[in-house]
PDB file of C-alpha atoms in Angstrom:
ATOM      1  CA  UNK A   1    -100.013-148.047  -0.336  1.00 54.00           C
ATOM      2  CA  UNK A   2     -97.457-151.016  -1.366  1.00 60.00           C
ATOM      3  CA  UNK A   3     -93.901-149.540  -2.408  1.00 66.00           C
ATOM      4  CA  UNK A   4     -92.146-151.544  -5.543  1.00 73.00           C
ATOM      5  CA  UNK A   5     -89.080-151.253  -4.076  1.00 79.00           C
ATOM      6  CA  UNK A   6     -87.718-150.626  -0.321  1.00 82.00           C
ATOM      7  CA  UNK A   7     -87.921-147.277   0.398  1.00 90.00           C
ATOM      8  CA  UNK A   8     -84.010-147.281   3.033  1.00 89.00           C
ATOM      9  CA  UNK A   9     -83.807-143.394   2.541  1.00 92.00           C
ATOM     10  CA  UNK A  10     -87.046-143.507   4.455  1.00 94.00           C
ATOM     11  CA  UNK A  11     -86.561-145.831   6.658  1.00 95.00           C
ATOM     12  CA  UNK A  12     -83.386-144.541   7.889  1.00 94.00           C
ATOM     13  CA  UNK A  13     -85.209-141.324   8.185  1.00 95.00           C
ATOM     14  CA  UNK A  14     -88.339-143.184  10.378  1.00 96.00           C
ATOM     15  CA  UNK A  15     -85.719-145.113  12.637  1.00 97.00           C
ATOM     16  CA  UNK A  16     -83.072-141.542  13.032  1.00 95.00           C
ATOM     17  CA  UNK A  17     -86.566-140.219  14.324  1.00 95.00           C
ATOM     18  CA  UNK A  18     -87.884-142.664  16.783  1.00 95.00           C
ATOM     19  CA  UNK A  19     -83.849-143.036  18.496  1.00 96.00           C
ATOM     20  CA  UNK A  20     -83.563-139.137  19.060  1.00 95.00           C
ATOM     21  CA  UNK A  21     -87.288-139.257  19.980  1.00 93.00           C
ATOM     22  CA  UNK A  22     -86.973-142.268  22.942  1.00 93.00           C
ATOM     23  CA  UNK A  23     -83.293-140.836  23.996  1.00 94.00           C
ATOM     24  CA  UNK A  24     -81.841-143.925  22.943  1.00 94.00           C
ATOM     25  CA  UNK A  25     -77.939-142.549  22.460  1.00 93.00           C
ATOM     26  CA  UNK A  26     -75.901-146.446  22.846  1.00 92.00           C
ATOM     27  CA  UNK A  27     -76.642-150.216  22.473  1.00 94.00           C
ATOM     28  CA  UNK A  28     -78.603-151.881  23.376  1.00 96.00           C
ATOM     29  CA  UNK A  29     -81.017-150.295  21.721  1.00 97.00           C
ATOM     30  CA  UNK A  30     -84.061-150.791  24.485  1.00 97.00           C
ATOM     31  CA  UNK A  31     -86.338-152.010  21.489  1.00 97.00           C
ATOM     32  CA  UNK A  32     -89.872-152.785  24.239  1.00 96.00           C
ATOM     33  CA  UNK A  33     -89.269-148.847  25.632  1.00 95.00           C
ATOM     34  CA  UNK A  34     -89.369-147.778  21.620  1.00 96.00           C
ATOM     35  CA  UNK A  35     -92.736-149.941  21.137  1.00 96.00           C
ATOM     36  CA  UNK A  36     -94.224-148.188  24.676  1.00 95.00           C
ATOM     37  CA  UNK A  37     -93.166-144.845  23.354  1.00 93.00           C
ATOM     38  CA  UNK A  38     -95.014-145.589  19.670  1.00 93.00           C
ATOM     39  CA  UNK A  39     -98.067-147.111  21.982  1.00 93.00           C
ATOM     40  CA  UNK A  40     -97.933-150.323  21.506  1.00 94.00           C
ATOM     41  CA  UNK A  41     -98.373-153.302  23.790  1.00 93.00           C
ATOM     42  CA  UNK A  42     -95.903-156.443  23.717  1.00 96.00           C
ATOM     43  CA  UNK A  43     -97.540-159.641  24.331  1.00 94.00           C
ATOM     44  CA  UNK A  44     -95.366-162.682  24.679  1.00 95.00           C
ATOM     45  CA  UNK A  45     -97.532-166.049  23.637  1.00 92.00           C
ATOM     46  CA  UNK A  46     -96.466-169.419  22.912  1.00 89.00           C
ATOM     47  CA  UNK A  47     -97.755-169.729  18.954  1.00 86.00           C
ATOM     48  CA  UNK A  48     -97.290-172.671  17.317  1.00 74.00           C
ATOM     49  CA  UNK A  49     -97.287-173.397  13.291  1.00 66.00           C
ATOM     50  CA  UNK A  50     -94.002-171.183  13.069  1.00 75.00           C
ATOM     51  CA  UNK A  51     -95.382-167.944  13.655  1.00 83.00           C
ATOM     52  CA  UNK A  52     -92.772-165.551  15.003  1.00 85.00           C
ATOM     53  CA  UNK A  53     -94.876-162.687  15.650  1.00 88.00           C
ATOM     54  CA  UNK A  54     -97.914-160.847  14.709  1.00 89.00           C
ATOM     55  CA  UNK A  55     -99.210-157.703  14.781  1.00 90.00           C
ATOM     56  CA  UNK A  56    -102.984-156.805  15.510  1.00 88.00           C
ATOM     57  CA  UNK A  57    -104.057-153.263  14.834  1.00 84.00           C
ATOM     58  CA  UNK A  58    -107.936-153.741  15.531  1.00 68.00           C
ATOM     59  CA  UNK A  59    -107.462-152.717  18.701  1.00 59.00           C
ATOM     60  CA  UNK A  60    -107.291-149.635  19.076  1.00 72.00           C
ATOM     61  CA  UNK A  61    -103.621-149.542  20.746  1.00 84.00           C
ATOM     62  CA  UNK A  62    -101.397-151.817  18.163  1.00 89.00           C
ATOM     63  CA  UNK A  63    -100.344-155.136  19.869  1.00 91.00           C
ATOM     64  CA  UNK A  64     -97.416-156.715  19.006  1.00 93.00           C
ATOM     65  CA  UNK A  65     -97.432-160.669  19.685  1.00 93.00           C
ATOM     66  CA  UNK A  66     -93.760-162.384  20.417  1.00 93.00           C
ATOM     67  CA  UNK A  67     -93.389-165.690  20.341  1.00 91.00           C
ATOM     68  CA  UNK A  68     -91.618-167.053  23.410  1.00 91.00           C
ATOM     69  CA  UNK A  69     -89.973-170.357  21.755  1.00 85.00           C
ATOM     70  CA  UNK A  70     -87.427-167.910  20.377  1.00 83.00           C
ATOM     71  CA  UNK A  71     -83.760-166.505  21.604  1.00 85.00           C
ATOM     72  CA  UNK A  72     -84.371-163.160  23.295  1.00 91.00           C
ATOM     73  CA  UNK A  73     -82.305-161.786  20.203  1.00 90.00           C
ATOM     74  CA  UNK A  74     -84.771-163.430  17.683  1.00 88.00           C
ATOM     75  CA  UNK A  75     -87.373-161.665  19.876  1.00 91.00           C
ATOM     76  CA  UNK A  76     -85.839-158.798  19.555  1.00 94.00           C
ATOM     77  CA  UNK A  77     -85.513-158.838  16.041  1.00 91.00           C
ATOM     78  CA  UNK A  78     -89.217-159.698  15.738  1.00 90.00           C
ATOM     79  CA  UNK A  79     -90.477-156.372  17.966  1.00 94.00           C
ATOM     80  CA  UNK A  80     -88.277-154.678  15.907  1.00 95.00           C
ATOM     81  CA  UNK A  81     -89.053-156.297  12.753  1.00 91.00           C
ATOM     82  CA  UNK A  82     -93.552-155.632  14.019  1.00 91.00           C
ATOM     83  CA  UNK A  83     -92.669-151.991  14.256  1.00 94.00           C
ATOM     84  CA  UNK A  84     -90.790-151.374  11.028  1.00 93.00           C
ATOM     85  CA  UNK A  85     -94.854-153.014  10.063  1.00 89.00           C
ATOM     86  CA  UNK A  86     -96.309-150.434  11.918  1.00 91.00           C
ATOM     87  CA  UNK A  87     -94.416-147.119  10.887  1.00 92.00           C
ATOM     88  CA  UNK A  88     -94.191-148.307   7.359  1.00 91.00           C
ATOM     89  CA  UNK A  89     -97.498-150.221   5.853  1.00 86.00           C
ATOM     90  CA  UNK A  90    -100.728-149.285   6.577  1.00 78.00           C
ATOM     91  CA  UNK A  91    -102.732-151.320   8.353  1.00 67.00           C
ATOM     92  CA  UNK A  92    -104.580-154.954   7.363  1.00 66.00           C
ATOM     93  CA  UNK A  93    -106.104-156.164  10.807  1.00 74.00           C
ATOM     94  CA  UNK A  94    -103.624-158.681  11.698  1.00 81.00           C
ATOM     95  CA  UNK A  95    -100.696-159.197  10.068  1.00 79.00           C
ATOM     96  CA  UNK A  96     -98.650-162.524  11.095  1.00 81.00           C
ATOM     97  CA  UNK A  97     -95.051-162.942  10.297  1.00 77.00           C
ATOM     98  CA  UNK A  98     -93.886-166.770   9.912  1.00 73.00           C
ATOM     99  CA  UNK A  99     -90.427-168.221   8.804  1.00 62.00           C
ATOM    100  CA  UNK A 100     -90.250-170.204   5.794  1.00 42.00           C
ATOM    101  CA  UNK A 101     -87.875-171.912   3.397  1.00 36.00           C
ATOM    102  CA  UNK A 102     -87.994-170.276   0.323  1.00 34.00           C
ATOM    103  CA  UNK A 103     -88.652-172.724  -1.657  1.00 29.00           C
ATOM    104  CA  UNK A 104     -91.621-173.867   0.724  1.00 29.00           C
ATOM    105  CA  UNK A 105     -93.306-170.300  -0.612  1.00 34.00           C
ATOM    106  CA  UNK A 106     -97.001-169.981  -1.403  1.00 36.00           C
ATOM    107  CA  UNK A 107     -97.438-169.100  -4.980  1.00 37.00           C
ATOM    108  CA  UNK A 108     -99.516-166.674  -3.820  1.00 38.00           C
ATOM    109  CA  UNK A 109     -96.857-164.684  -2.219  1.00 39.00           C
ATOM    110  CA  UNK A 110     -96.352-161.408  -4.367  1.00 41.00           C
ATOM    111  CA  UNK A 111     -93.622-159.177  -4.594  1.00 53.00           C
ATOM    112  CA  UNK A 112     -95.322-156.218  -3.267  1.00 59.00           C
ATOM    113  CA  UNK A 113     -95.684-158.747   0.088  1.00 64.00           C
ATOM    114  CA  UNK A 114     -91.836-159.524  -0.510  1.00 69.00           C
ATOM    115  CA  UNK A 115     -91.176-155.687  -0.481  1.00 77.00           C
ATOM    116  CA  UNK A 116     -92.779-155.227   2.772  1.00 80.00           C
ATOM    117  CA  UNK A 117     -90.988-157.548   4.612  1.00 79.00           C
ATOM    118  CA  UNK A 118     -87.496-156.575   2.606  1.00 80.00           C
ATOM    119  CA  UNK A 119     -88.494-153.058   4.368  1.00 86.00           C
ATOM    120  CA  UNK A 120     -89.350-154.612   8.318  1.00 87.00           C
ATOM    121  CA  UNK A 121     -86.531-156.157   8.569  1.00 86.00           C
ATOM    122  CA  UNK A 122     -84.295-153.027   6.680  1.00 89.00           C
ATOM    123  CA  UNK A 123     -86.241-151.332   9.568  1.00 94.00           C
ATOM    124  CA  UNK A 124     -85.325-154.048  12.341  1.00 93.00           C
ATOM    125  CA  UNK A 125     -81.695-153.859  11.497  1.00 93.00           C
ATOM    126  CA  UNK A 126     -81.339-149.600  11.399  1.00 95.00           C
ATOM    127  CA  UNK A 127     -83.484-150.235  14.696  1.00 97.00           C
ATOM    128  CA  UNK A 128     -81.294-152.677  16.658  1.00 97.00           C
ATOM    129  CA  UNK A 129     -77.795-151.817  15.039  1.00 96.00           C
ATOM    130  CA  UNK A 130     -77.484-148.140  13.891  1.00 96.00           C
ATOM    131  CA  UNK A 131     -74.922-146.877  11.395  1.00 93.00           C
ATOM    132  CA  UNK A 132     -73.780-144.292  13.810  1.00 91.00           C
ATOM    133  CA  UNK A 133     -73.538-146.695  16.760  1.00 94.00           C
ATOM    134  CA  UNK A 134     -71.649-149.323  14.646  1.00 92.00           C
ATOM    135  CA  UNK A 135     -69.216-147.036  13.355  1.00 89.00           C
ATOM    136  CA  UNK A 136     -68.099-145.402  16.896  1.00 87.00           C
ATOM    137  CA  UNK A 137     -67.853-148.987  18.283  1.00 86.00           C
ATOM    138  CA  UNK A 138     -65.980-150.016  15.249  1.00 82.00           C
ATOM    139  CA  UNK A 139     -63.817-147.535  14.711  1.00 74.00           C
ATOM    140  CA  UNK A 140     -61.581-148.331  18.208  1.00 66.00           C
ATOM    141  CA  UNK A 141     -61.693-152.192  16.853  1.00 63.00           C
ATOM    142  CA  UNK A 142     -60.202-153.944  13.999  1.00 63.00           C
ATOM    143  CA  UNK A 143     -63.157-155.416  11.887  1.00 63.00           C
ATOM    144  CA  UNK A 144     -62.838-158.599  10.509  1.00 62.00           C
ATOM    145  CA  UNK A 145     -65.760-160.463   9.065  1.00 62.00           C
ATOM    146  CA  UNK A 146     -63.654-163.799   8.569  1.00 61.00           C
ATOM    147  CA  UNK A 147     -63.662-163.866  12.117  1.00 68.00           C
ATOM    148  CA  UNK A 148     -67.217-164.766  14.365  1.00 68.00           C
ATOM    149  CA  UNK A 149     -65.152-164.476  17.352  1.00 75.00           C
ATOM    150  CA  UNK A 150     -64.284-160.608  16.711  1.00 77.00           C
ATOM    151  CA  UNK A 151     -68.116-160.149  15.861  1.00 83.00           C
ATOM    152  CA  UNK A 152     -69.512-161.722  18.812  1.00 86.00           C
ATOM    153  CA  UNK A 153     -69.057-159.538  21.446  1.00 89.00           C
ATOM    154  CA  UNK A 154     -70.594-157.054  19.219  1.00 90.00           C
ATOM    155  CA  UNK A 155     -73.968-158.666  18.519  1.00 92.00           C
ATOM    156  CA  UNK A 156     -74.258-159.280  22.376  1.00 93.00           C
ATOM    157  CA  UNK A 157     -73.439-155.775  23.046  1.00 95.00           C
ATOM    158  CA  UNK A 158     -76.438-155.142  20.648  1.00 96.00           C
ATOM    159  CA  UNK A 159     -78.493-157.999  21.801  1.00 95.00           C
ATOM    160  CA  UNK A 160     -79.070-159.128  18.452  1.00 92.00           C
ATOM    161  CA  UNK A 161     -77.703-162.813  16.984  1.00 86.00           C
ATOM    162  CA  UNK A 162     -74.479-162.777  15.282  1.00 83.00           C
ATOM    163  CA  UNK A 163     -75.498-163.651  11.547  1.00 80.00           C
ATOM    164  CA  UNK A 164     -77.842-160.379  12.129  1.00 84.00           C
ATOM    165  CA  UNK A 165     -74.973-158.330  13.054  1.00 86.00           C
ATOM    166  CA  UNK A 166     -72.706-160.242  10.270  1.00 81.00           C
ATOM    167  CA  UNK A 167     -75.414-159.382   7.614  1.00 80.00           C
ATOM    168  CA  UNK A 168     -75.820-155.829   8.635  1.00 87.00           C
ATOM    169  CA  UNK A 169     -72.027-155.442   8.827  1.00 85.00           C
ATOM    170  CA  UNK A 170     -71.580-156.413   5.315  1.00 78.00           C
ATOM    171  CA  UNK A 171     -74.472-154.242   4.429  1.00 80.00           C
ATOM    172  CA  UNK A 172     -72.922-151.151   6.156  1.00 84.00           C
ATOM    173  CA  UNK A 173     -69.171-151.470   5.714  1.00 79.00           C
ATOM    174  CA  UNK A 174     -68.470-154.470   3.461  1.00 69.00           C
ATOM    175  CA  UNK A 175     -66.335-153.269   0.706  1.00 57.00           C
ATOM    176  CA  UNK A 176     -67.233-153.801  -3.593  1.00 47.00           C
ATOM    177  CA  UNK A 177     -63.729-155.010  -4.133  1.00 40.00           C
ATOM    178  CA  UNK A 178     -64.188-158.068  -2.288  1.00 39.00           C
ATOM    179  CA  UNK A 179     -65.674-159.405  -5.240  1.00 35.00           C
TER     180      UNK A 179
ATOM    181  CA  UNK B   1     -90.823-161.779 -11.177  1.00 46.00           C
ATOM    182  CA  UNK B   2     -91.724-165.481 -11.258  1.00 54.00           C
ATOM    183  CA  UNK B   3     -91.084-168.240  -8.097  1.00 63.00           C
ATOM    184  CA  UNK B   4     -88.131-169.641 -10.085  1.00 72.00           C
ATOM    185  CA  UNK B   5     -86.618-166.345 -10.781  1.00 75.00           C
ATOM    186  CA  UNK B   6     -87.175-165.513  -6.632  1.00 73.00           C
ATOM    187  CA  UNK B   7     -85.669-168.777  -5.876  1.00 76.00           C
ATOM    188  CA  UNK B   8     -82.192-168.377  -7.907  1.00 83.00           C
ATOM    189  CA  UNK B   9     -81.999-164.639  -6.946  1.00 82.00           C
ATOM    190  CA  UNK B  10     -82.078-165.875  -2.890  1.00 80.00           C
ATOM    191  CA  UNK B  11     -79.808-168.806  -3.694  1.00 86.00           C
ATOM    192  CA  UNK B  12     -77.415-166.345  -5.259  1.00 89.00           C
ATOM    193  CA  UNK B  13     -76.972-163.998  -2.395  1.00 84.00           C
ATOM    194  CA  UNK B  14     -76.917-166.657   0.104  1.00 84.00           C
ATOM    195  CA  UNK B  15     -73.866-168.007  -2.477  1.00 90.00           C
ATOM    196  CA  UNK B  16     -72.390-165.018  -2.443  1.00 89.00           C
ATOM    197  CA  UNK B  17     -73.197-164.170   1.746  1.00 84.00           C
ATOM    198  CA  UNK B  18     -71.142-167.412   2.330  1.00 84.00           C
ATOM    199  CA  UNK B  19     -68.326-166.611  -0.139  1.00 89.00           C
ATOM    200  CA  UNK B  20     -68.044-163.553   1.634  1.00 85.00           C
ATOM    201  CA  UNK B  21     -67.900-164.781   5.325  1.00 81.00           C
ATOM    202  CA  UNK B  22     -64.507-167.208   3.964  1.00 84.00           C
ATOM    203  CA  UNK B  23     -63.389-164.288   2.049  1.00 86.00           C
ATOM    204  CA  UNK B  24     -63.109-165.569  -1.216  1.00 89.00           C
ATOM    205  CA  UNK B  25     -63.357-163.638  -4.461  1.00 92.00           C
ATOM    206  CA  UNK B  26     -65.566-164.530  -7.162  1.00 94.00           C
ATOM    207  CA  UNK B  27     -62.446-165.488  -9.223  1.00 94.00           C
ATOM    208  CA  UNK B  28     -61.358-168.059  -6.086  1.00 92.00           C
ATOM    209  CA  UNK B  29     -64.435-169.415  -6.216  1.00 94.00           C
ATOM    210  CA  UNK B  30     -64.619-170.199  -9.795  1.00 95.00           C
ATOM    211  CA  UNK B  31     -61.389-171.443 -10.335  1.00 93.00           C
ATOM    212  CA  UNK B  32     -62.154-173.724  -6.612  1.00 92.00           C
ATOM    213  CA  UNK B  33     -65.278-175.474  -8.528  1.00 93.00           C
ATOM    214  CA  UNK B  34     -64.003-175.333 -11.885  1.00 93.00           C
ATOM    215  CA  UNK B  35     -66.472-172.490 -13.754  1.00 94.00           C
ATOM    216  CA  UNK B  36     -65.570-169.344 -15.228  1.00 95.00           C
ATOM    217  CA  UNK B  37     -65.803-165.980 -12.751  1.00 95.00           C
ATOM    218  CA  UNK B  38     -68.720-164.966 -14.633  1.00 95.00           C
ATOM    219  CA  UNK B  39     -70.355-167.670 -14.007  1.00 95.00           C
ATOM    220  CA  UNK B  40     -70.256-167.277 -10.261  1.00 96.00           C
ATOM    221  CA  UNK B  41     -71.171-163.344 -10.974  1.00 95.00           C
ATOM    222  CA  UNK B  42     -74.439-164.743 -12.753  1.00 94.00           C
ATOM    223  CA  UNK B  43     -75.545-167.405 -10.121  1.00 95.00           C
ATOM    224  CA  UNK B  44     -74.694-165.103  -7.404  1.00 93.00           C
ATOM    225  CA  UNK B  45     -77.159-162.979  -9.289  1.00 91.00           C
ATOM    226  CA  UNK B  46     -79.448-165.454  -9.723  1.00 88.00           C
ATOM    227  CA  UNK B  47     -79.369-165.117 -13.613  1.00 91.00           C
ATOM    228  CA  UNK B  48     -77.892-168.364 -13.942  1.00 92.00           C
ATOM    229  CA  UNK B  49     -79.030-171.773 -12.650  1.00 91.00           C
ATOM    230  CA  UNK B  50     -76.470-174.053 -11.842  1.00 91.00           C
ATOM    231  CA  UNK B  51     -76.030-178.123 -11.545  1.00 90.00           C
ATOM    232  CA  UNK B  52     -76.765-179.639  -8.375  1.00 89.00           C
ATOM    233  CA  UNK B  53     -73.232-181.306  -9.032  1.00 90.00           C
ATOM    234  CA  UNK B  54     -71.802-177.473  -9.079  1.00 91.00           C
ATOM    235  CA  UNK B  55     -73.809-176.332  -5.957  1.00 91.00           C
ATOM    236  CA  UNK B  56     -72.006-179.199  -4.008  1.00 90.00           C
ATOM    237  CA  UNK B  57     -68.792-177.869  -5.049  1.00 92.00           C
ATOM    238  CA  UNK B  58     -69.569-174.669  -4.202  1.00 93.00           C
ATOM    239  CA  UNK B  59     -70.796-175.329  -1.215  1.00 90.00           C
ATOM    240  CA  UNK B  60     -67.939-177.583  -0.504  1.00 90.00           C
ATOM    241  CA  UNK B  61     -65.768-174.523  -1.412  1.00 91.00           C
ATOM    242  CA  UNK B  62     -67.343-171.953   1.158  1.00 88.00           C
ATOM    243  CA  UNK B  63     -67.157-174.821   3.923  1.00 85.00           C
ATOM    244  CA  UNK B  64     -70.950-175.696   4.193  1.00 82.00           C
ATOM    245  CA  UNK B  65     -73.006-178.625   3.327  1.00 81.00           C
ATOM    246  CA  UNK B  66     -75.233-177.997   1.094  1.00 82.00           C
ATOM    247  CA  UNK B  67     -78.266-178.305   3.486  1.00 76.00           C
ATOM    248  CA  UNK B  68     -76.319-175.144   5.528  1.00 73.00           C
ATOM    249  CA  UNK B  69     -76.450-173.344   2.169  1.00 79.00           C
ATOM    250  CA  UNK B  70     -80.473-174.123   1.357  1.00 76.00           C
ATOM    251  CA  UNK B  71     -80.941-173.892   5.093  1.00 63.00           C
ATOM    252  CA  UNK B  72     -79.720-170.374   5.290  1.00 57.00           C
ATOM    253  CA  UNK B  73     -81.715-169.346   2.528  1.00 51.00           C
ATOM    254  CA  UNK B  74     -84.586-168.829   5.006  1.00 47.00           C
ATOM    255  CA  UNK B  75     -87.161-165.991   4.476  1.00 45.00           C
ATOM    256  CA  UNK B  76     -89.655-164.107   6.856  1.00 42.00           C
ATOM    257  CA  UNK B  77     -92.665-164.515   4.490  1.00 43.00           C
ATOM    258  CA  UNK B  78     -95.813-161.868   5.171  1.00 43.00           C
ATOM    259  CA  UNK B  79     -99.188-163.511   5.500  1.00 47.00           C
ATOM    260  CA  UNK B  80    -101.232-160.353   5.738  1.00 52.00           C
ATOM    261  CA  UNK B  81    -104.862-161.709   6.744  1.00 52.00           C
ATOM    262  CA  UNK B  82    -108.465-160.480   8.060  1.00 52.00           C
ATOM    263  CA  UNK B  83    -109.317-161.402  11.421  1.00 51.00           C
ATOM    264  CA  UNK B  84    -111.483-163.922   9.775  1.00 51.00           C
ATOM    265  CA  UNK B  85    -109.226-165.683   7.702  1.00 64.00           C
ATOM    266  CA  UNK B  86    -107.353-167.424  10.143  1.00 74.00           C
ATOM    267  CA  UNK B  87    -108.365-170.380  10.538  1.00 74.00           C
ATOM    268  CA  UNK B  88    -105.482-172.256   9.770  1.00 76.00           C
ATOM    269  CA  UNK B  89    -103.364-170.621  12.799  1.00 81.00           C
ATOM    270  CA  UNK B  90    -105.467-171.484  15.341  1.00 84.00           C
ATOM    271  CA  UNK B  91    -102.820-170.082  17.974  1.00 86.00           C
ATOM    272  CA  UNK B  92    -102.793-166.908  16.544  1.00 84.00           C
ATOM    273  CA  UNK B  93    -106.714-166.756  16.265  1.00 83.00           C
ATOM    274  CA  UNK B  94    -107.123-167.435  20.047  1.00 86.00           C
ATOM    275  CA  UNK B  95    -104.660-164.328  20.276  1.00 87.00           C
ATOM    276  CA  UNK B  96    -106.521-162.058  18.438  1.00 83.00           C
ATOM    277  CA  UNK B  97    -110.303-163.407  19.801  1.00 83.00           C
ATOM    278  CA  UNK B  98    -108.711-163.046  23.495  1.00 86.00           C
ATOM    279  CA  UNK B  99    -107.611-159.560  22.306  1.00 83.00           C
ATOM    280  CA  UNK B 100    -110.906-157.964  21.185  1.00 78.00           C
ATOM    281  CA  UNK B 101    -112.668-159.815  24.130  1.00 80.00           C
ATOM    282  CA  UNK B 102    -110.294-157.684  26.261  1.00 77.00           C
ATOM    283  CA  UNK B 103    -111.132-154.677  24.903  1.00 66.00           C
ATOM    284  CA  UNK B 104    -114.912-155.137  24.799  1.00 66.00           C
ATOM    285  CA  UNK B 105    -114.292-155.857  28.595  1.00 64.00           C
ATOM    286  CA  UNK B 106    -112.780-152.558  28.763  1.00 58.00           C
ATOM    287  CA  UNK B 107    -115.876-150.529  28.016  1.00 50.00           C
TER     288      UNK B 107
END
């Protein structure tokens, strides 16, 4: 099945689910525990041509594949990003997730492809950073987005990089008359 | 929705992300590179496609070299592929040939 458009109401709904279920209650969120408790198996490889991580469901436990040139956080983010695959799109046999300029795209790539990674890494970022973690630890500071340093000590609270926590900020809490 | 139409919508919000992270408005912006605010609404939405001239200057505006700006504007693209079309990533076909050989091992 291939949504037109990322289904958030759901994936909130997936990620609210798999917290309460693995008894994660603070940051950081302990994103290999999560893939244990959905069954599958982290394997750290050194991939080249850009890959970041893939997933491989013929198996018959999922295995997630992390590639170790990347920051923890990035590897984080890609776990993350693997499972939001996994609870969300059913399953081609190996699905490999790569970084690319934009305008380096394939042709080839379709929107419905677009829409599925629009909804891993929607997944990823409810999974890492969630609202109601954010807005407890924000409430007792001052927020200011201006300002790296004040967001810093958040994303390494949250083990995630700081233009992921900047970006999911602004998603969460950034307010329509800044434009 | 066609490459060129994917290319100014990304440009846009990546316009807009770093307008955002110097806090400017829209209307700072335009007035900062010399175009109208609704201008800057449009290529933030990617409905309008600017100059390369007036991405400098916006760029210039928001602090960032231009190369930041199209740098940023990085994507996670799928490749959703059989086990058989691989070929071209040989890494990640060792992976997945190791991984099945592991499992037949298991039985």
């Amino acid at each position: 099945m291939t949504p037109t458009r990322p289904r958030y109401a759901r994936i909130r709904q997936l990620v609210d689910e798999l917290l309460t279920a693995s008894g994660t209650r603070s940051a950081p969120v302990p994103v290999e525990k999560i893939a244990a408790h959905v069954g599958a198996e982290i394997v750290f490889r050194d991939f080249d041509e850009n890959v970041s991580g893939v997933l491989v469901r013929s198996n018959t436990a999922p295995v997630i594949g992390v590639a170790t040139n990347q920051s923890t956080e990035r590897q984080r983010f890609t776990i993350a990003h693997e499972l939001g695959h996994l609870a969300l799109h059913e399953g081609r046999e190996v699905h490999v997730d790569k970084l690319f300029r934009i305008n380096l795209r394939s042709p080839s790539s379709s929107r419905a492809e677009d829409v599925q990674e629009i909804e891993a890494n929607a997944f990823a970022a409810s999974l890492l950073m969630p609202q109601l973690f954010l807005q407890k630890d924000i409430a007792s500071i001052e927020l200011d987005f201006e300002d790296p340093s004040r967001i810093l000590p958040l994303a390494q609270k949250y083990g995630v990089s700081v233009q992921a926590m900047t970006f999911r900020l602004l998603n969460l809490f950034g307010s329509s008359e800044r434009t | 929705m066609t490459d060129k139409e994917t290319f100014y919508k990304a440009l846009g919000s990546k316009i807009r992300e770093q307008r955002e992270v110097v806090g400017l408005t829209q209307a700072q912006l335009a007035n900062a590179v010399g175009l109208s605010r609704t201008s800057v609404t449009n290529i933030e939405l990617g409905r309008q496609r600017l100059m390369l001239d007036q991405f400098e200057s916006i760029c210039a505006a928001v602090g960032k070299t231009a190369g930041d700006v199209l740098g940023s504007a990085q994507t996670p693209v799928v490749e959703t592929r059989n086990a058989h079309d691989l070929r071209t990533l040989p890494s990640v076909q060792n992976f997945v040939r190791e991984l099945k050989q592991a499992k037949g091992k298991e039985r």
